[in-house]
PDB file of N, CA, C and O in Angstrom:
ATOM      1  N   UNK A   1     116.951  99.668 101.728  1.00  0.00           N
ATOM      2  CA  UNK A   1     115.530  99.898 101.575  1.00  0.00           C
ATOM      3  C   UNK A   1     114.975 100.383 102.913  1.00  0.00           C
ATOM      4  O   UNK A   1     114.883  99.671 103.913  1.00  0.00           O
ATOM      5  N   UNK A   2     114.606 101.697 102.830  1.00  0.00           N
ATOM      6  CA  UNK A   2     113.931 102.270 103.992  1.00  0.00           C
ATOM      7  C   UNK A   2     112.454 101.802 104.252  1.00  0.00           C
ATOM      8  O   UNK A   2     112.033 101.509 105.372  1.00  0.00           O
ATOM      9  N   UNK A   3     111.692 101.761 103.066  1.00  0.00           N
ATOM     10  CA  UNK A   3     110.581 101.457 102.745  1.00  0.00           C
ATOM     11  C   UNK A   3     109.668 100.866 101.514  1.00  0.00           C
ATOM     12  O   UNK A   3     109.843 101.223 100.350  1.00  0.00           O
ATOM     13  N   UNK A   4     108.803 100.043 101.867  1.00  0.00           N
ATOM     14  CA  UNK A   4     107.718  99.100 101.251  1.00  0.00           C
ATOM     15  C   UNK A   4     106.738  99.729 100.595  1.00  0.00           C
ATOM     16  O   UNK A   4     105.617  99.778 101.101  1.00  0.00           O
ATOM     17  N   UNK A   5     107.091 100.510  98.947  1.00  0.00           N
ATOM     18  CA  UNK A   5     106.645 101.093  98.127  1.00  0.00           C
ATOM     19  C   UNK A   5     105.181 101.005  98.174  1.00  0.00           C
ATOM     20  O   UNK A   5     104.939 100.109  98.983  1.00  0.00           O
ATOM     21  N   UNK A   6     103.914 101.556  97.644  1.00  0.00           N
ATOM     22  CA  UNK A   6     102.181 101.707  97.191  1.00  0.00           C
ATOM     23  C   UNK A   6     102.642  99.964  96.297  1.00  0.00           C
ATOM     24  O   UNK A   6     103.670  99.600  95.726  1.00  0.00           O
ATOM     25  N   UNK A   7     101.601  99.420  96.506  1.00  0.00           N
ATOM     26  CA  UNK A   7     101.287  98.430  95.849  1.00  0.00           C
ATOM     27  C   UNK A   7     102.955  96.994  95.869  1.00  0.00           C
ATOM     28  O   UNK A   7     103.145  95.963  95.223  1.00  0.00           O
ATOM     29  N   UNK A   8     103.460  97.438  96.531  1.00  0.00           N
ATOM     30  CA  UNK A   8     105.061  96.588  96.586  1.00  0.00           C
ATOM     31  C   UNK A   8     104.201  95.029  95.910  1.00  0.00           C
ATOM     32  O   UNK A   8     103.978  94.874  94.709  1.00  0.00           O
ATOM     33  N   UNK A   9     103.997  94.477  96.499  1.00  0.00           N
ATOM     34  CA  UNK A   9     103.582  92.860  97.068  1.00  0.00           C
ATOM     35  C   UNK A   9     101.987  92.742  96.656  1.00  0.00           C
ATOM     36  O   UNK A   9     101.436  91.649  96.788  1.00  0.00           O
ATOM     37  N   UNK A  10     100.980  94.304  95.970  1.00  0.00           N
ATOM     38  CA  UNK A  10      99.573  93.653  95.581  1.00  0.00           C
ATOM     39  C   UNK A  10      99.341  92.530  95.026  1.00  0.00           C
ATOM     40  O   UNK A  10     100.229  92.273  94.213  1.00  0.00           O
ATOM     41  N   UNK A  11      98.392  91.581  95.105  1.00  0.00           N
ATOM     42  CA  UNK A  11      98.438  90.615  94.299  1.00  0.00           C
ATOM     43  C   UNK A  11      98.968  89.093  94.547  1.00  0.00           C
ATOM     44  O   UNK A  11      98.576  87.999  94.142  1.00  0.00           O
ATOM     45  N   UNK A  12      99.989  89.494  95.359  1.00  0.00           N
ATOM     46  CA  UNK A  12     100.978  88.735  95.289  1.00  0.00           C
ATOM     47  C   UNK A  12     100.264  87.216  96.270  1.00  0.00           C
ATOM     48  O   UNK A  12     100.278  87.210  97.501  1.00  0.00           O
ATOM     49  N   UNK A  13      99.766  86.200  95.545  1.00  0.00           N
ATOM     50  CA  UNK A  13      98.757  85.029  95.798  1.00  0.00           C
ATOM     51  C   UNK A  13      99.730  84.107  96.243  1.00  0.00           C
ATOM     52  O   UNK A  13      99.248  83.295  97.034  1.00  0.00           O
ATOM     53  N   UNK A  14     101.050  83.936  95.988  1.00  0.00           N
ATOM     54  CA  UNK A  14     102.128  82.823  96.426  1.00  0.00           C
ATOM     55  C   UNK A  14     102.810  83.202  97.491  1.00  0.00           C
ATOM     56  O   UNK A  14     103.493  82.424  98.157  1.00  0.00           O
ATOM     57  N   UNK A  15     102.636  84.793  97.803  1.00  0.00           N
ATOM     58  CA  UNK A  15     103.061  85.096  99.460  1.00  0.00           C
ATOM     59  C   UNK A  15     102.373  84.638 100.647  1.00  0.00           C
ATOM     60  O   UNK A  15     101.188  84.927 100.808  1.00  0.00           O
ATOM     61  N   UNK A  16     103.133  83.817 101.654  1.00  0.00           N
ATOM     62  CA  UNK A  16     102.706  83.333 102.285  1.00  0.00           C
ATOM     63  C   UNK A  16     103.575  84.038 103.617  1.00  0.00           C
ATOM     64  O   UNK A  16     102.799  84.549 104.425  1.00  0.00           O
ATOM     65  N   UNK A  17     104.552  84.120 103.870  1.00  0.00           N
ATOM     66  CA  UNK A  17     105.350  84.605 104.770  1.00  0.00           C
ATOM     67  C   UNK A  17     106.123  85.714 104.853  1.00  0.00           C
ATOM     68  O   UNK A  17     107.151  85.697 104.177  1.00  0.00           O
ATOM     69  N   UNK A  18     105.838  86.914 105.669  1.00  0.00           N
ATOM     70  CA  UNK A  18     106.800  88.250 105.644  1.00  0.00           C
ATOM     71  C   UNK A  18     107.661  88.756 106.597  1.00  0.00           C
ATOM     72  O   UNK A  18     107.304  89.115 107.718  1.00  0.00           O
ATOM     73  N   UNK A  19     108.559  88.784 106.259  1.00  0.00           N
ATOM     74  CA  UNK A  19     109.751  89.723 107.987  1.00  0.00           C
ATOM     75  C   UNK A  19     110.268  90.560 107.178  1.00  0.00           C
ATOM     76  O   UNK A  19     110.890  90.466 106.120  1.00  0.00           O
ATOM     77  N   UNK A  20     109.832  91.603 107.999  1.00  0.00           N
ATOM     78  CA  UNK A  20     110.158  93.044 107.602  1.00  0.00           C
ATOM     79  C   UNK A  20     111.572  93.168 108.192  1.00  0.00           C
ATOM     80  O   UNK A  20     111.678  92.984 109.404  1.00  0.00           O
ATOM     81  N   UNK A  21     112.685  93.464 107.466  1.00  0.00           N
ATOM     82  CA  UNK A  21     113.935  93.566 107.762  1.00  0.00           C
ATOM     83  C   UNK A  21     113.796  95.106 109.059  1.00  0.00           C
ATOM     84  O   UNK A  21     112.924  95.970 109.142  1.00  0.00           O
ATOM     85  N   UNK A  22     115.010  94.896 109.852  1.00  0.00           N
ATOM     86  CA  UNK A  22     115.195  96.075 110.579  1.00  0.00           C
ATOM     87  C   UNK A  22     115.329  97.131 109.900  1.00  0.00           C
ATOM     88  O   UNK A  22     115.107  97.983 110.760  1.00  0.00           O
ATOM     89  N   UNK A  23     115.571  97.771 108.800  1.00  0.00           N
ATOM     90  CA  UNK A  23     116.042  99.139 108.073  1.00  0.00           C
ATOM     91  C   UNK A  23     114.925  99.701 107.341  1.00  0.00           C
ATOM     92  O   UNK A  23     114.969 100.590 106.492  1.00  0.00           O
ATOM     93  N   UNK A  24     113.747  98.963 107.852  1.00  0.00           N
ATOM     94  CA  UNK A  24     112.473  99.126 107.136  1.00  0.00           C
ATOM     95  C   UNK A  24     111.429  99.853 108.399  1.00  0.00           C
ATOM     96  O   UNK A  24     110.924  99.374 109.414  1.00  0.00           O
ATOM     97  N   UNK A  25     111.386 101.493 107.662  1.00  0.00           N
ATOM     98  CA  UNK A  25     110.308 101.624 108.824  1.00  0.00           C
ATOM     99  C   UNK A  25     109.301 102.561 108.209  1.00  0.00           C
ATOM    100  O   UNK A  25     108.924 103.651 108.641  1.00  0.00           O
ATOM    101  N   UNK A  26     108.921 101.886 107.055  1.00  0.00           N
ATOM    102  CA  UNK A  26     107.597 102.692 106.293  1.00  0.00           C
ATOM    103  C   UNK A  26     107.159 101.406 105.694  1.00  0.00           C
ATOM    104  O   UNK A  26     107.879 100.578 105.136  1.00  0.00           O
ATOM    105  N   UNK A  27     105.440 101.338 105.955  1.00  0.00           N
ATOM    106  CA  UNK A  27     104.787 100.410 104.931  1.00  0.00           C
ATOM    107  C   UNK A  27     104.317 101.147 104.456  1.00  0.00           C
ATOM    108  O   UNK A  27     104.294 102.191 105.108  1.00  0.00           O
ATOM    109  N   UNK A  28     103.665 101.199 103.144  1.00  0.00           N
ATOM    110  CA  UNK A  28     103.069 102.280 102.207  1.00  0.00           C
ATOM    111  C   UNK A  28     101.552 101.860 101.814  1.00  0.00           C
ATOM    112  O   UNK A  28     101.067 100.731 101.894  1.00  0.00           O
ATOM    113  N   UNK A  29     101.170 102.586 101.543  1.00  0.00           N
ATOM    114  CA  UNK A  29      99.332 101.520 100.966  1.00  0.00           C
ATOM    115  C   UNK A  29      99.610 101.010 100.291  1.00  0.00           C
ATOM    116  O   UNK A  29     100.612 101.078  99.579  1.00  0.00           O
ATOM    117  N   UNK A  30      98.342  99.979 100.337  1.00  0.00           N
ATOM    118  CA  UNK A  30      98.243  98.466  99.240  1.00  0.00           C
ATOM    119  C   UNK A  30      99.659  97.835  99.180  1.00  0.00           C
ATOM    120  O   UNK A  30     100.109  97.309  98.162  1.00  0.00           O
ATOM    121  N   UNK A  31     100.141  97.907 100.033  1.00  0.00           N
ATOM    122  CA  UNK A  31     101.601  97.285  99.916  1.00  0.00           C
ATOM    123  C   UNK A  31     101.553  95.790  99.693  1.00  0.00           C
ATOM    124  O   UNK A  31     102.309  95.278  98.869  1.00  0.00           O
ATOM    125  N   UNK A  32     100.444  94.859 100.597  1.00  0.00           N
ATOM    126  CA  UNK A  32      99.605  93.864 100.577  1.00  0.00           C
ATOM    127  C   UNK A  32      98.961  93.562 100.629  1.00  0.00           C
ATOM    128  O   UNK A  32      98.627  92.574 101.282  1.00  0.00           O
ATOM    129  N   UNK A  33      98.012  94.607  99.581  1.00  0.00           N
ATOM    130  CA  UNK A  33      96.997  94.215  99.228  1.00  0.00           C
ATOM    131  C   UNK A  33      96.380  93.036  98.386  1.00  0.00           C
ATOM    132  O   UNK A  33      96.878  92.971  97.262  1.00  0.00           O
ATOM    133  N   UNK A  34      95.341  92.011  98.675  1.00  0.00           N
ATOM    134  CA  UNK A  34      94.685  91.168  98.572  1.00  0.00           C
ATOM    135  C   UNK A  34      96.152  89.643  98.242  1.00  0.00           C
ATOM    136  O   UNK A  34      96.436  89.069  97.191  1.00  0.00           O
ATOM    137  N   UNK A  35      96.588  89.516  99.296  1.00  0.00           N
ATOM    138  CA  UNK A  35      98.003  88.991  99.304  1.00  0.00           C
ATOM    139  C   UNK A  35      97.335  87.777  99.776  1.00  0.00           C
ATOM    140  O   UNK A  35      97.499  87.804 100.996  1.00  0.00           O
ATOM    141  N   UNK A  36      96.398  86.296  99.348  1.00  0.00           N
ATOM    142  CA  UNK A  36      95.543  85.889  99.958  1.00  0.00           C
ATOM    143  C   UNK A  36      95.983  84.274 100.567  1.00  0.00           C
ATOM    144  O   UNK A  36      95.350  83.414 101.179  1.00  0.00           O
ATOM    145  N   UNK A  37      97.014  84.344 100.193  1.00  0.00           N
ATOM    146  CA  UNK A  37      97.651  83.743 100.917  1.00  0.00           C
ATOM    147  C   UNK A  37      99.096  83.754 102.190  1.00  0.00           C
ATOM    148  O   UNK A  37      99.953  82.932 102.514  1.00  0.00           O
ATOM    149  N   UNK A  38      98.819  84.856 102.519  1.00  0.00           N
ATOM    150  CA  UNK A  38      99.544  85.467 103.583  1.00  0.00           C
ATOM    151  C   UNK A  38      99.300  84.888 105.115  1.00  0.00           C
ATOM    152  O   UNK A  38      98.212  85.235 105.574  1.00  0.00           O
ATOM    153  N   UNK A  39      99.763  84.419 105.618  1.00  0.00           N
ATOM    154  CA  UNK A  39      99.138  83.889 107.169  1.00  0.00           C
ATOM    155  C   UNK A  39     100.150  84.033 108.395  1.00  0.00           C
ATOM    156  O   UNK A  39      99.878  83.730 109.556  1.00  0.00           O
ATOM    157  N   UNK A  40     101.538  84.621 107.874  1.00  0.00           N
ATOM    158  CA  UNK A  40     102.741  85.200 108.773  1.00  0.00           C
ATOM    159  C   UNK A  40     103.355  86.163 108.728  1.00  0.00           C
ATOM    160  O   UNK A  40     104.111  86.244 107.760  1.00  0.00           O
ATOM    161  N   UNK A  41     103.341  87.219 109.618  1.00  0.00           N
ATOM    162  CA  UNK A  41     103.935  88.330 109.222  1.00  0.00           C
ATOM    163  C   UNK A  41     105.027  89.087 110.116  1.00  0.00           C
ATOM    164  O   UNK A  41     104.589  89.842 110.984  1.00  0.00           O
ATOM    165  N   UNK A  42     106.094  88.982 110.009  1.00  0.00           N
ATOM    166  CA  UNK A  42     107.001  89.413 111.327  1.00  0.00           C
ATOM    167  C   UNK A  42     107.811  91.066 111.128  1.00  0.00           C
ATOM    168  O   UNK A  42     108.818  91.425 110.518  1.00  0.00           O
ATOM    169  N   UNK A  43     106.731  91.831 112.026  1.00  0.00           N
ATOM    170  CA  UNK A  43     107.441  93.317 111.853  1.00  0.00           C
ATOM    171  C   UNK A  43     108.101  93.655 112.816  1.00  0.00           C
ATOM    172  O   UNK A  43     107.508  93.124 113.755  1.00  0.00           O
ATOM    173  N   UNK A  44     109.006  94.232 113.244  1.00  0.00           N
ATOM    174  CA  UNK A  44     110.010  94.882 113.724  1.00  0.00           C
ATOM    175  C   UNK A  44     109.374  95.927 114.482  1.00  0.00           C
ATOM    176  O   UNK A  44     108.173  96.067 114.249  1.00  0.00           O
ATOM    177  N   UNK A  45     109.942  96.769 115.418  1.00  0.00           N
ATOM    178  CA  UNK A  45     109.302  98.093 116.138  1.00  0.00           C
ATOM    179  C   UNK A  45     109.858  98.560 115.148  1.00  0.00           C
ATOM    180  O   UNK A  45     108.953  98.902 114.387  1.00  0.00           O
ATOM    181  N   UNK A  46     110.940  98.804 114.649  1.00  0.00           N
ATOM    182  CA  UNK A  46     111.547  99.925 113.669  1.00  0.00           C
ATOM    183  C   UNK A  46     110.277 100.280 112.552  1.00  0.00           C
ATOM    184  O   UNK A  46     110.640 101.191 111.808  1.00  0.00           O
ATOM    185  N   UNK A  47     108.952  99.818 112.259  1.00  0.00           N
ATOM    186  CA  UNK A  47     107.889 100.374 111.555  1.00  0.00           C
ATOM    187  C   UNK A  47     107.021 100.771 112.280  1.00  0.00           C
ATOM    188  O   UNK A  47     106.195 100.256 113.034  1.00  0.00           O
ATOM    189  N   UNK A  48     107.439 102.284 111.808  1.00  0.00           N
ATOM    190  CA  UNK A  48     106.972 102.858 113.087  1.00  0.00           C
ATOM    191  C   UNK A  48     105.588 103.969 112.232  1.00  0.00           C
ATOM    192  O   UNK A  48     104.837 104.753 112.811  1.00  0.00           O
ATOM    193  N   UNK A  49     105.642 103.659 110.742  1.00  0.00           N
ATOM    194  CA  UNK A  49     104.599 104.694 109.949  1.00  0.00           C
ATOM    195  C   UNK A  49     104.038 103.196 109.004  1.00  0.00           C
ATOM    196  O   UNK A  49     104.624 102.185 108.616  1.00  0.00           O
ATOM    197  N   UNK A  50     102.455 103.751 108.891  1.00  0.00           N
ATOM    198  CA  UNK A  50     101.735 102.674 108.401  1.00  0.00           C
ATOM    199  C   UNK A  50     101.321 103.571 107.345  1.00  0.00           C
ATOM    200  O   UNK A  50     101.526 104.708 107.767  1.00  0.00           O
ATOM    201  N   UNK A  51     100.765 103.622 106.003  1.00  0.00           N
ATOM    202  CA  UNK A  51      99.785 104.583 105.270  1.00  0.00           C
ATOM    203  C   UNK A  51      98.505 103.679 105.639  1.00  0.00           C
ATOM    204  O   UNK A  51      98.490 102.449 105.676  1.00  0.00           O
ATOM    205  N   UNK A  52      97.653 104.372 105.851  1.00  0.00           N
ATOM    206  CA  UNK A  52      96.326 104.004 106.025  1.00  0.00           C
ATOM    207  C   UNK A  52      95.613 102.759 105.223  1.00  0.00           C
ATOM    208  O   UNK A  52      94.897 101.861 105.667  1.00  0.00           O
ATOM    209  N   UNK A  53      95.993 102.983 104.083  1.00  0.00           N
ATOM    210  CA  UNK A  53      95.298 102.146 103.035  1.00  0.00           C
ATOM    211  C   UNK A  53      96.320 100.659 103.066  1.00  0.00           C
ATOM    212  O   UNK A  53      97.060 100.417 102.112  1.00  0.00           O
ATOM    213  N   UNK A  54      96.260  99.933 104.019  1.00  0.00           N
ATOM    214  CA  UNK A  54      97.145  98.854 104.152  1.00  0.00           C
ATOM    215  C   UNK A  54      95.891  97.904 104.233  1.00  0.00           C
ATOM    216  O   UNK A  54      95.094  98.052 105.159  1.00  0.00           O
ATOM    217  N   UNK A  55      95.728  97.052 103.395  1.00  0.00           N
ATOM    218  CA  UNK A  55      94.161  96.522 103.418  1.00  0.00           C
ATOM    219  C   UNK A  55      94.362  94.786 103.221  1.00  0.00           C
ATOM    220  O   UNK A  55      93.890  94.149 102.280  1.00  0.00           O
ATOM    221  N   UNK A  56      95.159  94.226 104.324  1.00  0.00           N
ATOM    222  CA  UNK A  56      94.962  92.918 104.726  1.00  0.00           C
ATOM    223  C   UNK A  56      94.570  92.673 106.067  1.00  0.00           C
ATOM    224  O   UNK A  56      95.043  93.566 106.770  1.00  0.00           O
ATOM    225  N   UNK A  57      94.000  91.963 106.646  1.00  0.00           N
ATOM    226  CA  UNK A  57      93.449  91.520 107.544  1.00  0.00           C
ATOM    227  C   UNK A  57      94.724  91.020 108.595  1.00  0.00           C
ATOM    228  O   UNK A  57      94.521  91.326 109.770  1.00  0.00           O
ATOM    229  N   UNK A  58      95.630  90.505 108.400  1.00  0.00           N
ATOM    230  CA  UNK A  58      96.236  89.654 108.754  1.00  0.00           C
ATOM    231  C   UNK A  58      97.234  90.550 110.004  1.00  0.00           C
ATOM    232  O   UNK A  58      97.610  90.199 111.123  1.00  0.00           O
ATOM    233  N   UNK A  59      97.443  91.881 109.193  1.00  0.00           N
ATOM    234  CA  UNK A  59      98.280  93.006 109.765  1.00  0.00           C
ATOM    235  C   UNK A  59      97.744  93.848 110.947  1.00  0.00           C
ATOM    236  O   UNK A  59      98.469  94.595 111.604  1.00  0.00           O
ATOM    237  N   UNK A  60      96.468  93.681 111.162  1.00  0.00           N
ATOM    238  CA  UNK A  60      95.544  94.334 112.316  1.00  0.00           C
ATOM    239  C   UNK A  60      96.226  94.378 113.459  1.00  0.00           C
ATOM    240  O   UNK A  60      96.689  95.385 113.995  1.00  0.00           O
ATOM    241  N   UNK A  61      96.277  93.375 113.794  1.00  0.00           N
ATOM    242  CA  UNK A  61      96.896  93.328 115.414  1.00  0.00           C
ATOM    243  C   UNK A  61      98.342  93.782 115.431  1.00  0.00           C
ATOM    244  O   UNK A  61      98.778  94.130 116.528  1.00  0.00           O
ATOM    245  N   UNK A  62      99.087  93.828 114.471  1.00  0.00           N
ATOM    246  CA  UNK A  62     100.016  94.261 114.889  1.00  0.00           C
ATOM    247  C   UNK A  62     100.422  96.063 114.366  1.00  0.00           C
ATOM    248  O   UNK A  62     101.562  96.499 114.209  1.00  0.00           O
ATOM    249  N   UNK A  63      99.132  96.836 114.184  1.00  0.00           N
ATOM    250  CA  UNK A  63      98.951  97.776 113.857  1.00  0.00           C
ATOM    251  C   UNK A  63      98.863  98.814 115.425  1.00  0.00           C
ATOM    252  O   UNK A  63      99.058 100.018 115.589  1.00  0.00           O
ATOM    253  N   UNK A  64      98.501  97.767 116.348  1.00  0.00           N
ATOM    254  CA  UNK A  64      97.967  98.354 117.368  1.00  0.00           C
ATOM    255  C   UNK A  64      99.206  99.491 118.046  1.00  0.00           C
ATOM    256  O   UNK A  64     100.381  99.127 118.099  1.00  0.00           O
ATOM    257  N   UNK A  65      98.795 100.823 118.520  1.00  0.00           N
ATOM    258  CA  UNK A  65     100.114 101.775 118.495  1.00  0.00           C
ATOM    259  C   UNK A  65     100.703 102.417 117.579  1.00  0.00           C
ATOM    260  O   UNK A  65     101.208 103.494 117.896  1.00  0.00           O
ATOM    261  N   UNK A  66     100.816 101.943 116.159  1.00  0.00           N
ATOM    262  CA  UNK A  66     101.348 102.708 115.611  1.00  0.00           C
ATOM    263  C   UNK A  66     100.764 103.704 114.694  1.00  0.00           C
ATOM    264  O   UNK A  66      99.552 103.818 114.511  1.00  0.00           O
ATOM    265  N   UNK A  67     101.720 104.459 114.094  1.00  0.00           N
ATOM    266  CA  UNK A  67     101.062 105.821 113.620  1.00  0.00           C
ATOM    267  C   UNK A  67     100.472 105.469 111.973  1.00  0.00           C
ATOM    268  O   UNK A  67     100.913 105.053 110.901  1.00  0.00           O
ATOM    269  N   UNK A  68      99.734 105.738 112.321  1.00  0.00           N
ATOM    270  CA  UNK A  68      98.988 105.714 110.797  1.00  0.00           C
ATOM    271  C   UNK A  68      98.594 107.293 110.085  1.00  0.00           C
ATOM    272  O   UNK A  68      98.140 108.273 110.675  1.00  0.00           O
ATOM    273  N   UNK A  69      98.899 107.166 108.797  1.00  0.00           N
ATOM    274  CA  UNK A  69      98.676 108.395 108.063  1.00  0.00           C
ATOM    275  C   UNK A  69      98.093 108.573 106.522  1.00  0.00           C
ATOM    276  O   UNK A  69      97.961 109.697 106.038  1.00  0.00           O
TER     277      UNK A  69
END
């Protein structure tokens, strides 16, 4: 898996914890979207492309630098 499909994880209310494997270097929009119980998220440098429409809060800071499109 290169990458974290449009909508992968929307929804998804029992996610609480994410680590993005090393071979992963695309998040896609709404990937986690309204994911509202999310409060850990461990990405890798290897994600190195964000799609814009990535709409949790939680992911901000570690957005900082990378390329968004």
């Amino acid at each position: 898996i290169k990458e974290i499909n449009n909508f992968a994880f929307s929804e998804c209310s029992s996610l609480t914890n994410i680590t993005i494997p090393n071979n992963v270097t695309k998040i896609c929009k709404h990937a986690f979207e309204k994911c509202s119980s999310l409060t850990d998220i461990t990405i890798t440098d290897n994600v190195t492309e964000f799609v814009f429409h990535i709409t949790f809060e939680v992911l901000k800071n570690h957005f900082k630098g990378k390329n968004f499109i």
